[in-house]
Amino acid sequence: MAELLFIPRSVEWNETSITILNQQKLPFQTEYLELKELEDVWDAIATLKVRGAPAIGMTAAYGLALAAQQYNGSIAEFQKQLQKARTYLASARPTAVNLVWALDRLVKSVAKATSVNEAKTTLIHEAIRIQVEDEDTCRAIGEYALSLFQEGDRVLTICNAGSIATARYGTALAPFYLAKEKGVHLHVYASETRPVLQGARLTTWELMQAGIDVTLITDNMAAQTMKTKHINAVIVGADRIAANGDTANKIGTFGLALLARSFGIPFYVAAPLSTIDLSTKTGDDIPIEERNPEEVTHLAGTRIAPEGVNVYNPAFDVTPNELITAIITEKGIIRGNYKTALPALFKEEESIETT
Ligand SMILES: CSC[C@H]1O[C@H](OP(=O)(O)O)[C@H](O)[C@@H]1O
């Protein structure tokens, strides 16, 4: 049995507050924040103190459940206050569908509640279920993803789709944790991921803590790395997968998919069903968050560009489905034909073919 791995968690429910690992302080400070108010939860999500599609969903769910403990009056008035809080939290970030998925799952869980006390308890239980399910989901994604790799493979990734972006294990990083558990040696190349540096700050930190081989590169080194380091595959996370398989993920992902295609390298998306949004028909319909220009004009608080320069700062881009070799979910590996295969995942059938 391999030694116990350090696999960090990002969110914890404490009955009267939520504890999050402040991802803006990593890797040099491990700071935990206690969130008690709805506004604190909104701010934590909007300012990426907690980030990563599943982690955002879990935190928002706990935030809604926590706020609802204060709501009183009739069940009708309770539902009205709940909807208002749901809409407020959903406004924190637009792209990761897990945010609204988790909030709507909680609202639906109490749609038929007959008493306020019953509703308050149900919301807490549903939020906990989301976190518990996500850990199992991520491990399953890791098992399927690991089946695509072999001893000695070199795999490139971008951003942080790791344990701290989910309940545990991560999505794109999950196979690396499982490989370590099973004694399989894989080497990860982590792209730094300007401007917020999730790769340089978070992915390297996570993997080094677990004793997993990782090499940091800057985003503009990806082509040279694929060419000279014999990269065997690219694996990335997702923030929203449209019904046709077009996938929104961290800015820079689309470029990696184009490079992978030109180098003949498989390009994998690892994501839970909660990131697949069948109501979004294609990637053109995915809202792309544009963030504060200072993320680009400043580095670690120091200005690196002239005052007043124009800035374009999309936090995500969309990889067209035809560039995606396979989408790895907790129900199995899907290779193409996404428009048909993705809806089939939501039927109560057995896991799909994984070869
Ligand atoms: C499993 S995390 C998915 C996704 O979320 C990250 O975005 P952000 O850091 O802005 O929250 C990144 O796109 C990850 O791939």
mmCIF file of N, CA and C and ligand atoms in Angstrom, residues 23 45 48 50-56 93 95-96 98 134 138 157-166 170-173 193 196 198 201-202 235-240 248-251 253 270-272 275 289 291 315-317, ligand 1:
data_model
loop_
_atom_site.group_PDB
_atom_site.id
_atom_site.type_symbol
_atom_site.label_atom_id
_atom_site.label_comp_id
_atom_site.label_asym_id
_atom_site.label_seq_id
_atom_site.Cartn_x
_atom_site.Cartn_y
_atom_site.Cartn_z
ATOM 1 N N GLN A 23 -7.286 30.201 -1.735
ATOM 2 C CA GLN A 23 -6.405 29.836 -2.847
ATOM 3 C C GLN A 23 -5.638 31.032 -3.398
ATOM 4 N N ILE A 45 -16.069 33.534 -3.926
ATOM 5 C CA ILE A 45 -16.162 32.941 -5.265
ATOM 6 C C ILE A 45 -15.712 33.947 -6.333
ATOM 7 N N LEU A 48 -11.928 34.511 -6.382
ATOM 8 C CA LEU A 48 -11.155 33.277 -6.543
ATOM 9 C C LEU A 48 -10.419 32.864 -5.272
ATOM 10 N N VAL A 50 -11.928 30.886 -3.371
ATOM 11 C CA VAL A 50 -12.262 29.492 -3.698
ATOM 12 C C VAL A 50 -12.557 29.474 -5.191
ATOM 13 N N ARG A 51 -11.984 28.489 -5.904
ATOM 14 C CA ARG A 51 -12.141 28.490 -7.357
ATOM 15 C C ARG A 51 -12.097 27.066 -7.869
ATOM 16 N N GLY A 52 -12.480 26.937 -9.137
ATOM 17 C CA GLY A 52 -12.592 25.594 -9.708
ATOM 18 C C GLY A 52 -14.059 25.233 -9.738
ATOM 19 N N ALA A 53 -14.548 24.821 -10.885
ATOM 20 C CA ALA A 53 -16.000 24.661 -11.053
ATOM 21 C C ALA A 53 -16.670 23.867 -9.929
ATOM 22 N N PRO A 54 -16.257 22.633 -9.629
ATOM 23 C CA PRO A 54 -16.943 21.907 -8.555
ATOM 24 C C PRO A 54 -16.822 22.559 -7.180
ATOM 25 N N ALA A 55 -15.675 23.124 -6.881
ATOM 26 C CA ALA A 55 -15.489 23.764 -5.564
ATOM 27 C C ALA A 55 -16.371 25.000 -5.450
ATOM 28 N N ILE A 56 -16.531 25.721 -6.565
ATOM 29 C CA ILE A 56 -17.431 26.884 -6.574
ATOM 30 C C ILE A 56 -18.861 26.422 -6.278
ATOM 31 N N ARG A 93 -20.013 34.410 -10.583
ATOM 32 C CA ARG A 93 -19.193 34.120 -11.771
ATOM 33 C C ARG A 93 -20.085 33.448 -12.805
ATOM 34 N N THR A 95 -19.329 31.612 -15.856
ATOM 35 C CA THR A 95 -18.985 30.555 -16.816
ATOM 36 C C THR A 95 -19.151 29.142 -16.267
ATOM 37 N N ALA A 96 -18.639 28.872 -15.092
ATOM 38 C CA ALA A 96 -18.700 27.504 -14.540
ATOM 39 C C ALA A 96 -20.150 27.147 -14.240
ATOM 40 N N ASN A 98 -21.321 24.632 -12.830
ATOM 41 C CA ASN A 98 -21.495 23.985 -11.518
ATOM 42 C C ASN A 98 -22.092 24.935 -10.493
ATOM 43 N N ASP A 134 -19.148 14.489 -4.988
ATOM 44 C CA ASP A 134 -18.093 14.999 -5.870
ATOM 45 C C ASP A 134 -16.776 14.274 -5.618
ATOM 46 N N CYS A 138 -14.891 12.410 -8.578
ATOM 47 C CA CYS A 138 -13.532 12.733 -9.017
ATOM 48 C C CYS A 138 -12.643 11.494 -8.999
ATOM 49 N N THR A 157 -0.822 19.765 -18.684
ATOM 50 C CA THR A 157 -2.121 20.282 -18.248
ATOM 51 C C THR A 157 -2.034 21.792 -18.089
ATOM 52 N N ILE A 158 -3.177 22.434 -17.910
ATOM 53 C CA ILE A 158 -3.222 23.895 -17.741
ATOM 54 C C ILE A 158 -4.145 24.221 -16.578
ATOM 55 N N CYS A 159 -3.917 25.348 -15.969
ATOM 56 C CA CYS A 159 -4.698 25.819 -14.846
ATOM 57 C C CYS A 159 -4.598 24.846 -13.680
ATOM 58 N N ASN A 160 -5.621 24.810 -12.851
ATOM 59 C CA ASN A 160 -5.639 23.842 -11.751
ATOM 60 C C ASN A 160 -7.016 23.199 -11.725
ATOM 61 N N ALA A 161 -7.048 21.958 -12.191
ATOM 62 C CA ALA A 161 -8.277 21.168 -12.068
ATOM 63 C C ALA A 161 -7.941 20.064 -11.072
ATOM 64 N N GLY A 162 -7.461 20.520 -9.918
ATOM 65 C CA GLY A 162 -6.933 19.599 -8.926
ATOM 66 C C GLY A 162 -7.843 19.408 -7.746
ATOM 67 N N SER A 163 -7.267 18.851 -6.697
ATOM 68 C CA SER A 163 -8.047 18.514 -5.512
ATOM 69 C C SER A 163 -8.698 19.754 -4.915
ATOM 70 N N ILE A 164 -7.980 20.879 -4.945
ATOM 71 C CA ILE A 164 -8.553 22.082 -4.310
ATOM 72 C C ILE A 164 -9.602 22.757 -5.190
ATOM 73 N N ALA A 165 -9.758 22.280 -6.407
ATOM 74 C CA ALA A 165 -10.801 22.814 -7.289
ATOM 75 C C ALA A 165 -12.073 21.970 -7.212
ATOM 76 N N THR A 166 -12.011 20.924 -6.394
ATOM 77 C CA THR A 166 -13.135 19.969 -6.288
ATOM 78 C C THR A 166 -13.274 19.556 -4.815
ATOM 79 N N GLY A 170 -9.615 16.142 -7.638
ATOM 80 C CA GLY A 170 -9.635 16.954 -8.845
ATOM 81 C C GLY A 170 -10.241 16.191 -10.010
ATOM 82 N N THR A 171 -10.172 16.802 -11.185
ATOM 83 C CA THR A 171 -10.642 16.114 -12.384
ATOM 84 C C THR A 171 -9.434 15.798 -13.272
ATOM 85 N N ALA A 172 -8.840 16.810 -13.862
ATOM 86 C CA ALA A 172 -7.662 16.566 -14.724
ATOM 87 C C ALA A 172 -6.490 16.018 -13.912
ATOM 88 N N LEU A 173 -6.378 16.405 -12.643
ATOM 89 C CA LEU A 173 -5.251 15.929 -11.832
ATOM 90 C C LEU A 173 -5.544 14.611 -11.136
ATOM 91 N N THR A 193 -0.307 29.340 -16.502
ATOM 92 C CA THR A 193 -1.674 29.846 -16.611
ATOM 93 C C THR A 193 -1.809 31.307 -16.188
ATOM 94 N N VAL A 196 -3.764 34.535 -13.675
ATOM 95 C CA VAL A 196 -3.956 34.270 -12.244
ATOM 96 C C VAL A 196 -2.974 33.210 -11.738
ATOM 97 N N GLN A 198 -2.828 29.840 -11.854
ATOM 98 C CA GLN A 198 -3.311 28.655 -11.140
ATOM 99 C C GLN A 198 -2.348 27.473 -11.311
ATOM 100 N N ARG A 201 1.025 28.407 -9.240
ATOM 101 C CA ARG A 201 0.816 28.520 -7.790
ATOM 102 C C ARG A 201 0.155 27.294 -7.171
ATOM 103 N N LEU A 202 -0.817 26.712 -7.914
ATOM 104 C CA LEU A 202 -1.680 25.712 -7.291
ATOM 105 C C LEU A 202 -1.377 24.280 -7.729
ATOM 106 N N ILE A 235 -4.269 16.796 -20.769
ATOM 107 C CA ILE A 235 -5.531 16.599 -20.051
ATOM 108 C C ILE A 235 -5.874 17.895 -19.323
ATOM 109 N N VAL A 236 -7.131 18.328 -19.452
ATOM 110 C CA VAL A 236 -7.565 19.597 -18.859
ATOM 111 C C VAL A 236 -8.902 19.396 -18.150
ATOM 112 N N GLY A 237 -9.264 20.368 -17.332
ATOM 113 C CA GLY A 237 -10.576 20.353 -16.692
ATOM 114 C C GLY A 237 -11.590 21.046 -17.578
ATOM 115 N N ALA A 238 -12.711 21.435 -16.972
ATOM 116 C CA ALA A 238 -13.752 22.138 -17.731
ATOM 117 C C ALA A 238 -14.590 22.960 -16.775
ATOM 118 N N ASP A 239 -15.147 24.024 -17.312
ATOM 119 C CA ASP A 239 -16.070 24.855 -16.530
ATOM 120 C C ASP A 239 -17.492 24.708 -17.027
ATOM 121 N N ARG A 240 -17.627 24.427 -18.300
ATOM 122 C CA ARG A 240 -18.935 24.144 -18.869
ATOM 123 C C ARG A 240 -18.752 23.409 -20.196
ATOM 124 N N ALA A 248 -15.783 24.909 -22.458
ATOM 125 C CA ALA A 248 -15.173 26.122 -21.893
ATOM 126 C C ALA A 248 -14.254 25.712 -20.761
ATOM 127 N N ASN A 249 -13.051 26.197 -20.811
ATOM 128 C CA ASN A 249 -12.076 25.966 -19.749
ATOM 129 C C ASN A 249 -11.154 27.160 -19.691
ATOM 130 N N LYS A 250 -10.216 27.126 -18.761
ATOM 131 C CA LYS A 250 -9.322 28.252 -18.569
ATOM 132 C C LYS A 250 -8.709 28.772 -19.870
ATOM 133 N N ILE A 251 -8.567 30.069 -19.940
ATOM 134 C CA ILE A 251 -7.971 30.715 -21.112
ATOM 135 C C ILE A 251 -6.613 30.079 -21.402
ATOM 136 N N THR A 253 -6.611 27.052 -22.989
ATOM 137 C CA THR A 253 -6.932 25.643 -23.269
ATOM 138 C C THR A 253 -7.133 25.414 -24.763
ATOM 139 N N ALA A 270 -11.402 16.269 -18.741
ATOM 140 C CA ALA A 270 -11.881 15.483 -17.593
ATOM 141 C C ALA A 270 -12.883 16.337 -16.826
ATOM 142 N N ALA A 271 -14.107 15.832 -16.692
ATOM 143 C CA ALA A 271 -15.137 16.642 -16.028
ATOM 144 C C ALA A 271 -16.278 15.757 -15.545
ATOM 145 N N PRO A 272 -16.935 16.160 -14.439
ATOM 146 C CA PRO A 272 -18.101 15.444 -13.937
ATOM 147 C C PRO A 272 -19.346 15.790 -14.750
ATOM 148 N N THR A 275 -20.763 19.295 -14.805
ATOM 149 C CA THR A 275 -20.185 20.363 -15.640
ATOM 150 C C THR A 275 -20.730 20.318 -17.063
ATOM 151 N N GLU A 289 -16.473 34.806 -18.888
ATOM 152 C CA GLU A 289 -16.195 35.827 -17.884
ATOM 153 C C GLU A 289 -15.002 36.678 -18.301
ATOM 154 N N ARG A 291 -12.421 39.416 -16.684
ATOM 155 C CA ARG A 291 -12.071 39.800 -15.332
ATOM 156 C C ARG A 291 -11.306 41.124 -15.261
ATOM 157 N N ALA A 315 -11.375 35.100 -18.964
ATOM 158 C CA ALA A 315 -10.865 34.088 -18.030
ATOM 159 C C ALA A 315 -10.969 32.680 -18.623
ATOM 160 N N PHE A 316 -11.726 32.544 -19.718
ATOM 161 C CA PHE A 316 -11.938 31.228 -20.317
ATOM 162 C C PHE A 316 -11.909 31.329 -21.837
ATOM 163 N N ASP A 317 -11.729 30.180 -22.474
ATOM 164 C CA ASP A 317 -11.972 30.110 -23.911
ATOM 165 C C ASP A 317 -12.716 28.799 -24.185
HETATM 166 C C1 LIG B 1 -12.079 21.190 -11.916
HETATM 167 S S1 LIG B 1 -11.805 22.920 -11.996
HETATM 168 C C2 LIG B 1 -12.371 23.326 -13.544
HETATM 169 C C3 LIG B 1 -11.802 24.636 -14.078
HETATM 170 O O1 LIG B 1 -11.996 25.779 -13.201
HETATM 171 C C4 LIG B 1 -10.859 26.657 -13.336
HETATM 172 O O2 LIG B 1 -11.219 28.002 -13.535
HETATM 173 P P1 LIG B 1 -10.978 29.082 -12.337
HETATM 174 O O3 LIG B 1 -9.595 28.850 -11.797
HETATM 175 O O4 LIG B 1 -11.144 30.438 -13.011
HETATM 176 O O5 LIG B 1 -12.073 28.799 -11.331
HETATM 177 C C5 LIG B 1 -10.143 26.130 -14.547
HETATM 178 O O6 LIG B 1 -10.757 26.561 -15.745
HETATM 179 C C6 LIG B 1 -10.320 24.646 -14.324
HETATM 180 O O7 LIG B 1 -9.917 23.875 -15.395
#
